[in-house]
Coordinates of C-alpha atoms and ligand atoms in Angstrom, one line a residue:
M1 CA -13.8 -0.8 -41.0
T2 CA -15.8 -2.8 -39.2
K3 CA -19.2 -1.2 -37.6
N4 CA -18.8 0.0 -34.0
K5 CA -21.2 -2.6 -32.2
T6 CA -23.4 -1.1 -29.2
K7 CA -25.2 -2.2 -26.5
F8 CA -27.5 -1.0 -23.7
V9 CA -26.1 -0.4 -20.5
C10 CA -28.5 1.0 -17.3
Q11 CA -27.4 4.2 -16.1
E12 CA -28.1 3.5 -12.6
C13 CA -26.0 0.1 -12.1
G14 CA -24.1 -0.2 -15.0
Y15 CA -26.3 -3.2 -16.2
E16 CA -25.3 -4.4 -19.7
S17 CA -27.9 -5.8 -22.2
A18 CA -27.8 -6.4 -26.3
K19 CA -31.6 -5.1 -26.0
W20 CA -33.3 -2.5 -25.3
M21 CA -35.4 -2.8 -21.8
G22 CA -37.8 -1.0 -19.8
K23 CA -36.9 -2.3 -16.5
C24 CA -33.4 -3.2 -15.4
M25 CA -33.3 -6.8 -14.1
S26 CA -30.5 -5.9 -11.9
C27 CA -31.7 -3.0 -9.8
Q28 CA -35.4 -2.9 -11.3
Q29 CA -35.5 0.6 -11.9
W30 CA -37.6 2.1 -14.9
N31 CA -36.6 3.6 -18.5
T32 CA -32.8 3.7 -17.2
F33 CA -31.3 2.1 -20.9
V34 CA -29.2 4.0 -22.9
E35 CA -27.9 2.9 -26.1
E36 CA -23.5 2.9 -25.9
T37 CA -21.1 2.2 -28.2
E38 CA -19.0 -0.7 -27.1
I39 CA -15.3 -0.2 -26.2
K40 CA -13.1 -2.6 -27.9
E41 CA -10.9 -4.4 -25.8
K42 CA -7.0 -3.8 -26.7
K43 CA -5.7 -7.1 -27.5
N44 CA -2.1 -8.2 -26.6
Q45 CA -0.9 -4.6 -25.0
P46 CA 0.3 -5.1 -21.4
T47 CA -0.3 -2.3 -19.6
K48 CA 2.1 0.0 -18.4
G49 CA 3.3 -0.1 -14.9
V50 CA 2.3 -3.7 -14.8
T51 CA 5.2 -6.5 -14.9
G52 CA 4.3 -8.0 -18.5
G53 CA 2.2 -10.5 -17.2
K54 CA 4.9 -12.5 -15.3
P55 CA 4.0 -14.0 -12.4
L56 CA 6.3 -12.8 -9.2
T57 CA 6.3 -13.9 -5.4
L58 CA 5.8 -11.4 -2.7
S59 CA 9.6 -11.3 -1.9
E60 CA 10.4 -10.2 -5.5
I61 CA 8.2 -7.5 -5.4
S62 CA 9.4 -4.4 -4.5
S63 CA 8.0 -2.9 -1.5
F64 CA 5.6 -0.4 -2.2
K65 CA 6.5 2.6 1.0
E66 CA 3.4 4.7 1.3
K67 CA 4.2 8.0 1.0
R68 CA 1.9 10.4 2.8
Y69 CA 1.8 14.2 2.7
D70 CA 0.2 16.5 5.3
T71 CA -2.6 18.6 3.5
G72 CA -2.7 21.1 6.1
I73 CA -6.3 20.2 6.8
E74 CA -6.1 17.9 9.9
E75 CA -10.2 16.7 9.5
F76 CA -9.4 15.9 5.7
N77 CA -6.0 14.1 6.9
R78 CA -8.0 11.7 9.2
V79 CA -10.7 10.5 6.8
L80 CA -7.9 9.8 4.1
G81 CA -6.2 7.9 7.1
G82 CA -3.5 10.1 7.7
G83 CA -3.1 12.3 4.7
I84 CA -2.8 12.3 0.9
I85 CA -0.8 9.2 -0.6
N86 CA 0.8 9.4 -3.8
G87 CA -0.1 7.4 -6.7
S88 CA -3.6 7.1 -5.3
L89 CA -7.1 7.8 -6.8
V90 CA -9.9 9.1 -4.9
L91 CA -13.0 9.8 -5.6
V92 CA -15.1 12.6 -3.5
G93 CA -18.9 12.2 -4.1
G94 CA -22.0 14.2 -2.5
D95 CA -24.8 16.2 -3.1
P96 CA -24.9 19.0 -5.8
G97 CA -24.0 22.6 -4.0
I98 CA -22.9 20.5 -0.5
G99 CA -19.3 21.9 -0.9
K100 CA -17.2 19.5 -3.0
S101 CA -15.3 21.9 -5.3
T102 CA -15.2 24.2 -2.6
L103 CA -13.3 21.4 -0.3
L104 CA -10.7 20.4 -3.1
M105 CA -9.8 24.0 -4.3
Q106 CA -8.9 24.8 -0.6
V107 CA -6.8 21.2 -0.6
A108 CA -5.3 22.5 -4.0
A109 CA -4.2 26.0 -2.4
L110 CA -2.7 24.4 0.5
A111 CA -0.7 21.5 -1.2
A112 CA 0.6 24.5 -3.6
L113 CA 1.7 26.0 -1.0
Q114 CA 3.9 23.2 -0.2
N115 CA 5.5 23.7 -3.5
K116 CA 3.3 21.1 -5.0
S117 CA 2.9 21.3 -8.6
V118 CA -1.4 21.0 -8.5
L119 CA -3.6 21.1 -11.9
Y120 CA -7.5 21.6 -11.1
V121 CA -9.2 20.3 -14.1
S122 CA -13.1 21.5 -14.2
G123 CA -15.4 20.7 -16.5
E124 CA -18.3 22.3 -14.5
E125 CA -17.1 26.0 -14.3
S126 CA -15.3 28.7 -16.1
P127 CA -11.8 29.8 -15.2
S128 CA -13.3 33.2 -14.4
Q129 CA -16.0 31.5 -12.4
L130 CA -13.1 29.4 -10.6
K131 CA -11.5 32.7 -10.0
I132 CA -14.4 34.2 -8.5
R133 CA -14.4 30.9 -6.2
A134 CA -10.3 31.1 -5.5
E135 CA -11.1 35.4 -4.6
R136 CA -13.9 34.2 -1.9
L137 CA -11.8 31.8 -0.2
S138 CA -8.9 34.3 -0.1
L139 CA -6.6 32.1 -2.5
L140 CA -5.7 34.5 -5.1
D141 CA -2.1 34.4 -4.4
S142 CA -2.2 30.7 -4.8
N143 CA -0.3 29.6 -7.6
F144 CA -2.1 25.8 -8.5
R145 CA -2.9 25.7 -12.3
I146 CA -6.7 25.7 -13.4
M147 CA -7.9 24.5 -16.6
A148 CA -11.4 24.2 -17.7
E149 CA -11.4 21.1 -20.2
T150 CA -13.8 18.3 -20.4
N151 CA -11.9 16.3 -23.5
M152 CA -10.0 13.1 -21.8
L153 CA -7.5 13.4 -24.5
V154 CA -6.2 17.3 -23.8
I155 CA -6.5 16.5 -20.1
K156 CA -4.0 13.5 -20.1
K157 CA -1.8 15.6 -22.7
W158 CA -1.2 18.7 -20.3
V159 CA -1.2 16.0 -17.2
D160 CA 2.0 14.5 -19.0
E161 CA 3.4 18.0 -19.9
I162 CA 2.9 19.5 -16.3
K163 CA 3.3 15.9 -14.5
P164 CA 1.4 17.5 -11.3
D165 CA 1.8 16.0 -7.7
L166 CA -1.7 16.2 -7.8
L167 CA -4.8 16.7 -10.2
I168 CA -7.9 17.3 -9.4
I169 CA -10.8 16.6 -11.7
D170 CA -14.2 18.1 -11.0
S171 CA -16.5 16.3 -12.1
I172 CA -15.8 12.8 -13.5
Q173 CA -19.1 13.1 -15.3
T174 CA -18.1 16.0 -17.6
V175 CA -14.9 14.4 -18.8
Y176 CA -15.5 12.8 -21.8
D177 CA -13.1 10.5 -24.7
P178 CA -13.6 11.6 -28.3
D179 CA -13.5 8.2 -29.5
I180 CA -16.5 6.9 -27.6
S181 CA -19.9 8.2 -29.1
S182 CA -21.5 8.0 -26.2
T183 CA -22.3 11.3 -24.2
P184 CA -20.7 12.6 -21.5
G185 CA -22.0 11.5 -18.3
S186 CA -23.1 7.8 -19.3
V187 CA -21.6 4.5 -18.0
S188 CA -19.8 4.0 -20.9
Q189 CA -17.4 7.5 -20.5
V190 CA -18.0 7.7 -16.9
K191 CA -16.2 4.0 -17.0
E192 CA -13.6 4.9 -19.2
A193 CA -12.6 8.2 -18.0
T194 CA -11.8 6.6 -15.0
S195 CA -9.7 4.1 -16.2
Q196 CA -8.0 6.5 -18.1
I197 CA -7.6 8.7 -15.1
M198 CA -6.4 5.3 -13.2
N199 CA -3.6 4.4 -15.5
I200 CA -2.4 8.1 -15.9
T201 CA -2.3 7.8 -11.8
K202 CA -0.7 4.6 -11.2
V203 CA 2.3 4.9 -13.2
S204 CA 3.6 8.2 -11.4
D205 CA 3.9 9.8 -8.4
M206 CA 1.0 11.7 -8.5
A207 CA -2.4 11.6 -6.2
T208 CA -5.4 12.1 -8.4
F209 CA -8.5 13.1 -6.9
I210 CA -11.9 13.1 -8.7
I211 CA -15.4 14.8 -7.9
G212 CA -18.7 12.7 -8.7
H213 CA -22.2 13.6 -8.6
V214 CA -24.4 11.4 -6.5
T215 CA -28.1 10.3 -8.0
K216 CA -31.2 10.2 -6.1
Q217 CA -30.6 7.2 -4.5
G218 CA -27.4 8.3 -3.1
A219 CA -25.0 6.4 -4.9
I220 CA -22.3 8.0 -7.0
A221 CA -24.1 8.9 -10.6
G222 CA -23.7 6.0 -12.9
P223 CA -22.6 2.8 -12.1
R224 CA -20.9 1.5 -8.9
I225 CA -18.2 0.0 -11.1
L226 CA -16.6 3.7 -10.4
E227 CA -16.0 2.7 -6.6
H228 CA -14.5 -0.8 -7.2
M229 CA -11.7 1.3 -9.7
V230 CA -10.6 3.7 -6.8
D231 CA -8.8 3.4 -3.9
T232 CA -10.8 5.4 -2.1
V233 CA -14.2 6.6 -2.2
L234 CA -15.2 9.6 0.3
Y235 CA -18.6 11.2 0.6
F236 CA -19.3 14.7 1.6
E237 CA -22.5 15.0 2.9
G238 CA -24.9 17.4 5.7
D239 CA -28.1 18.7 5.4
N240 CA -28.0 21.8 2.9
S241 CA -29.7 24.0 4.8
G242 CA -27.2 23.6 8.0
S243 CA -24.0 24.7 7.6
Y244 CA -21.8 21.7 8.9
R245 CA -20.9 19.4 6.5
I246 CA -19.4 15.7 7.4
L247 CA -16.9 14.0 5.2
R248 CA -17.0 10.2 5.7
A249 CA -15.0 7.1 4.1
V250 CA -17.0 4.5 2.7
K251 CA -13.8 2.7 1.0
N252 CA -9.9 3.2 1.8
R253 CA -7.2 1.0 0.7
F254 CA -5.0 2.9 3.2
G255 CA -7.1 3.5 5.9
S256 CA -10.0 2.8 8.1
T257 CA -13.5 3.9 7.0
N258 CA -15.0 4.8 10.2
E259 CA -13.6 7.6 10.4
I260 CA -15.2 11.1 9.7
G261 CA -14.1 14.8 9.3
V262 CA -16.5 17.7 10.5
F263 CA -16.0 21.2 8.3
E264 CA -18.6 24.4 8.5
M265 CA -19.5 25.9 5.4
R266 CA -18.3 29.7 6.3
D267 CA -18.8 32.7 3.7
Y268 CA -14.7 32.4 3.0
G269 CA -15.1 28.4 2.5
L270 CA -14.8 25.4 4.9
K271 CA -13.5 25.2 7.9
E272 CA -12.5 22.5 10.0
V273 CA -14.3 21.6 13.0
T274 CA -11.8 20.4 15.6
N275 CA -13.6 19.5 18.8
P276 CA -17.2 18.2 17.1
S277 CA -18.8 17.2 20.4
E278 CA -19.0 20.7 21.1
L279 CA -20.6 21.4 18.0
F280 CA -23.1 18.1 18.2
I281 CA -24.4 19.1 21.9
E282 CA -24.6 23.0 21.8
G283 CA -27.7 25.1 21.9
G284 CA -31.1 24.2 22.8
D285 CA -33.0 24.0 26.1
K286 CA -31.0 21.0 28.0
D287 CA -33.6 20.5 30.3
A288 CA -36.7 19.6 28.1
Y289 CA -38.0 16.6 28.1
G290 CA -37.4 14.0 25.4
T291 CA -33.5 14.7 24.8
V292 CA -30.7 12.5 26.1
I293 CA -26.8 12.9 25.6
T294 CA -24.8 9.9 24.6
A295 CA -21.1 9.1 23.3
S296 CA -20.9 7.7 20.2
I297 CA -17.3 6.5 18.9
E298 CA -17.0 7.4 15.1
G299 CA -13.8 5.8 13.9
T300 CA -11.0 6.6 16.5
R301 CA -13.1 9.5 18.0
P302 CA -15.4 9.6 20.6
L303 CA -18.4 12.2 19.6
L304 CA -20.7 13.5 22.3
V305 CA -24.4 13.6 20.3
E306 CA -27.8 14.7 21.8
I307 CA -30.6 12.3 20.6
Q308 CA -34.5 13.7 20.4
A309 CA -37.6 11.8 21.0
L310 CA -41.2 13.0 20.7
I311 CA -43.9 10.6 21.5
G312 CA -47.2 12.3 20.5
H313 CA -51.0 10.8 20.2
S314 CA -51.2 9.4 16.9
S315 CA -54.3 10.9 15.0
F316 CA -54.2 7.9 12.1
G317 CA -54.6 4.2 12.8
Q318 CA -51.3 3.3 11.9
P319 CA -49.1 5.1 14.3
R320 CA -45.8 7.1 12.3
R321 CA -42.6 6.2 13.1
V322 CA -40.1 8.6 11.6
T323 CA -36.3 8.5 12.3
T324 CA -33.3 10.6 11.3
G325 CA -29.7 9.6 12.1
V326 CA -30.6 5.9 13.7
D327 CA -32.0 2.5 12.1
S328 CA -35.7 2.7 12.3
N329 CA -36.2 -0.9 12.8
R330 CA -33.7 -0.3 15.7
I331 CA -36.2 2.3 17.0
S332 CA -39.4 -0.4 16.8
M333 CA -37.0 -2.7 18.8
L334 CA -36.6 -0.3 21.5
M335 CA -40.1 0.9 21.4
A336 CA -40.9 -3.1 21.6
V337 CA -38.6 -3.6 24.5
I338 CA -40.3 -0.5 26.4
E339 CA -43.7 -1.9 26.1
K340 CA -43.1 -5.1 27.1
K341 CA -40.1 -4.6 29.9
M342 CA -41.5 -1.4 31.3
G343 CA -45.0 -1.9 30.8
M344 CA -45.5 1.8 28.7
Q345 CA -48.4 1.6 25.9
L346 CA -46.6 3.2 23.0
Q347 CA -49.1 1.6 20.2
N348 CA -51.5 4.6 19.9
Y349 CA -48.7 7.0 19.9
D350 CA -46.3 8.6 17.1
A351 CA -42.7 8.7 17.4
Y352 CA -40.5 10.8 15.7
V353 CA -36.5 10.4 16.7
N354 CA -33.8 12.8 15.6
V355 CA -30.0 12.8 15.8
I356 CA -28.6 16.5 16.0
G357 CA -26.3 17.6 13.8
G358 CA -27.3 15.3 10.6
L359 CA -24.9 12.6 12.2
Q360 CA -25.8 9.2 11.4
L361 CA -25.5 6.5 14.2
K362 CA -24.7 3.0 13.3
E363 CA -23.6 1.9 17.0
T364 CA -25.9 -0.4 18.9
A365 CA -24.1 1.7 21.9
V366 CA -26.5 4.3 21.7
D367 CA -29.6 2.4 22.2
L368 CA -30.0 3.3 25.7
A369 CA -29.8 6.9 25.2
V370 CA -32.5 6.5 22.2
L371 CA -34.6 4.3 24.6
C372 CA -34.0 7.0 27.3
A373 CA -35.0 9.9 25.0
I374 CA -38.7 8.1 24.1
M375 CA -39.4 7.5 27.6
S376 CA -38.3 11.1 28.7
S377 CA -41.0 12.2 26.1
Y378 CA -43.5 9.6 27.0
K379 CA -43.3 10.4 30.8
E380 CA -42.8 14.4 29.7
S381 CA -40.1 14.2 32.5
A382 CA -36.3 15.1 32.0
F383 CA -32.8 13.5 32.7
N384 CA -30.7 16.0 34.3
S385 CA -28.9 18.1 31.4
K386 CA -25.5 16.8 32.3
T387 CA -26.3 12.7 32.3
L388 CA -24.3 11.3 29.5
I389 CA -26.2 7.7 29.0
I390 CA -24.5 4.8 27.1
G391 CA -25.5 1.2 26.6
E392 CA -26.5 -1.5 24.4
V393 CA -29.9 -2.8 24.5
G394 CA -30.8 -6.2 24.3
L395 CA -34.5 -7.8 23.6
T396 CA -34.7 -9.0 27.1
G397 CA -34.5 -5.4 28.5
E398 CA -31.0 -6.1 29.7
I399 CA -28.2 -3.5 29.1
R400 CA -24.9 -4.9 27.5
G401 CA -21.8 -3.8 27.7
V402 CA -20.0 -1.2 25.0
S403 CA -16.6 -0.9 23.5
H404 CA -14.6 2.2 24.4
I405 CA -15.9 3.0 27.4
E406 CA -13.6 4.7 28.9
K407 CA -12.8 7.2 25.6
R408 CA -16.4 8.0 25.8
I409 CA -16.4 8.9 29.5
N410 CA -13.4 10.8 28.9
E411 CA -15.2 13.0 26.5
G412 CA -18.2 13.5 28.6
K413 CA -15.6 14.7 31.5
K414 CA -13.9 17.2 29.0
L415 CA -17.5 18.6 28.4
G416 CA -18.3 19.1 31.6
F417 CA -20.7 16.0 32.3
K418 CA -21.1 15.1 35.8
V419 CA -22.9 11.7 35.6
A420 CA -22.9 8.8 33.5
I421 CA -25.4 6.2 33.0
V422 CA -23.3 3.2 32.0
P423 CA -23.8 -0.6 31.5
K424 CA -22.9 -2.0 34.9
I425 CA -21.0 -4.6 33.0
N426 CA -18.3 -1.6 31.9
L427 CA -18.0 -0.6 35.5
E428 CA -15.1 -3.0 36.1
V429 CA -12.6 -1.6 33.1
L430 CA -13.4 2.1 34.1
S431 CA -10.2 3.5 36.3
N432 CA -9.8 6.9 36.4
T433 CA -13.2 8.4 37.0
K434 CA -12.3 11.3 39.2
G435 CA -15.0 14.1 38.5
I436 CA -18.1 12.3 37.0
K437 CA -20.1 10.0 39.0
L438 CA -21.0 6.5 37.2
I439 CA -23.9 5.0 37.3
G440 CA -23.9 1.1 36.3
V441 CA -27.3 -0.3 35.3
S442 CA -28.5 -4.1 34.1
N443 CA -31.6 -3.4 32.9
V444 CA -33.7 -1.0 31.3
S445 CA -36.2 -0.9 34.3
E446 CA -33.6 0.9 36.3
V447 CA -33.1 3.7 34.6
I448 CA -36.4 5.5 34.8
K449 CA -35.9 6.3 38.3
Y450 CA -33.1 8.6 37.0
L451 CA -35.5 10.9 35.2
S452 CA -36.0 14.1 37.4
Ligands
TYD29 P1 -19.6 23.9 -3.8 O1 -18.6 23.9 -3.7 O2 -19.7 24.4 -5.4 O3 -20.5 22.8 -4.3 P2 -20.2 21.3 -5.4 O4 -19.1 21.6 -6.0 O5 -20.5 20.2 -4.3 O6 -21.5 21.3 -5.9 O7 -20.1 24.8 -3.1 C1 -21.5 25.6 -3.3 C2 -22.3 26.3 -2.1 O8 -21.3 26.2 -0.8 C3 -22.6 27.3 -2.5 O9 -24.4 27.0 -2.3 C4 -21.8 28.7 -1.8 C5 -21.7 27.8 -1.0 N1 -20.6 28.5 -0.1 C6 -20.5 29.2 1.0 O10 -21.3 29.3 1.8 N2 -18.9 29.4 1.1 C7 -18.0 29.7 0.2 O11 -17.0 30.5 0.5 C8 -18.3 29.1 -1.1 C9 -16.9 28.9 -1.8 C10 -19.3 28.4 -1.6
MG30 MG1 -18.7 21.4 -7.9

């Protein structure tokens, strides 16, 4: 027998090297190399389900009619692009304790209710621990199957036997293939386990969800390679202290990646939040200065969000710019616009900008709201709490139009907003403006007069 060859693999990015290295040449991380056994490629064995290598024209390929089913959780369906697709492989990542196992156990139970056969494989908890969770979620009547197992061969055997419609692997880092000597959770094991799970998923009609842990850098632990292999990557996020959770698609072969689903962690499990706008703007002293409400589009859905800013004298030579939920470079740019175009001197002030509710805003349509929040805090004077502020800000201080203005305004109307400050150019396309007064602005210098 030939001796198994080994290689050194960076546990952060999957970079491979013949020699051990202190620092990874690819991702520049220190001390991440671990020796792993090389997996021998099985030669001359076409994978099952493939055409045996014969090239086909598009017309020869039988069309794949995607079969989706409703999970019963509207927020979850939306993120997946309209429900679970048979034969798809979905990776759910998130920090420990965020609620991944809870979410998927609820999904499993709801699928079982629709008479689907469901297998929940856990390598993290014992069956009795899983039962305690099911009890907490009031799912004891549910008839999905639970298996505490980490050996890939055993899992495959049972999947073959039960032929579930839905398979859940919690988590991919605990699963191992005994033929590979590397420890579970190492790059080789995670890669191999995922590719085996992918093979059993693709040849059947079964949908598979795999749970993955996240490293401190925010990537799914081990290699990014995992993200390339699966059809859909979902991240479950939110601050651990708060009870709100956001499920976000970062890759989706069967739907949009802009959608988010909002959940609340209760004592009895996750509850979907069907009207998140209310959630993100509720509470707090609305007439306080430094706070502004804007409408952002997340996927296909408008969301009202509150942006807060605090501008205070800096006691250090280098003023602080601290932001959560918005890009700090964008804040620096907006502060430069305020200084140059509105004559306010902010260079000796610390600036803190925060988006309420743990949301991450990527849209430039929230620029004007951020700028107004900063200005309001600096001037110690508030905007009317029933005013919505929308618009992109350019470097010359001009206010540029935004997409989906109608959707944003309608969401504001629904939640009782009486006034909206919008880009002047957008006014032309707005037809039904009953119930809300629209103020068109074309330059940042025009907004200051709306401060009370
Ligand atoms: P869990 O699903 O175990 O997280 P993950 O699998 O992502 O590590 O969720 C764990 C947290 O959720 C834990 O801190 C307790 C809390 N929790 C609730 O608040 N309510 C519940 O009904 C359940 C099951 C968990
Ligand atoms: Mg878990």
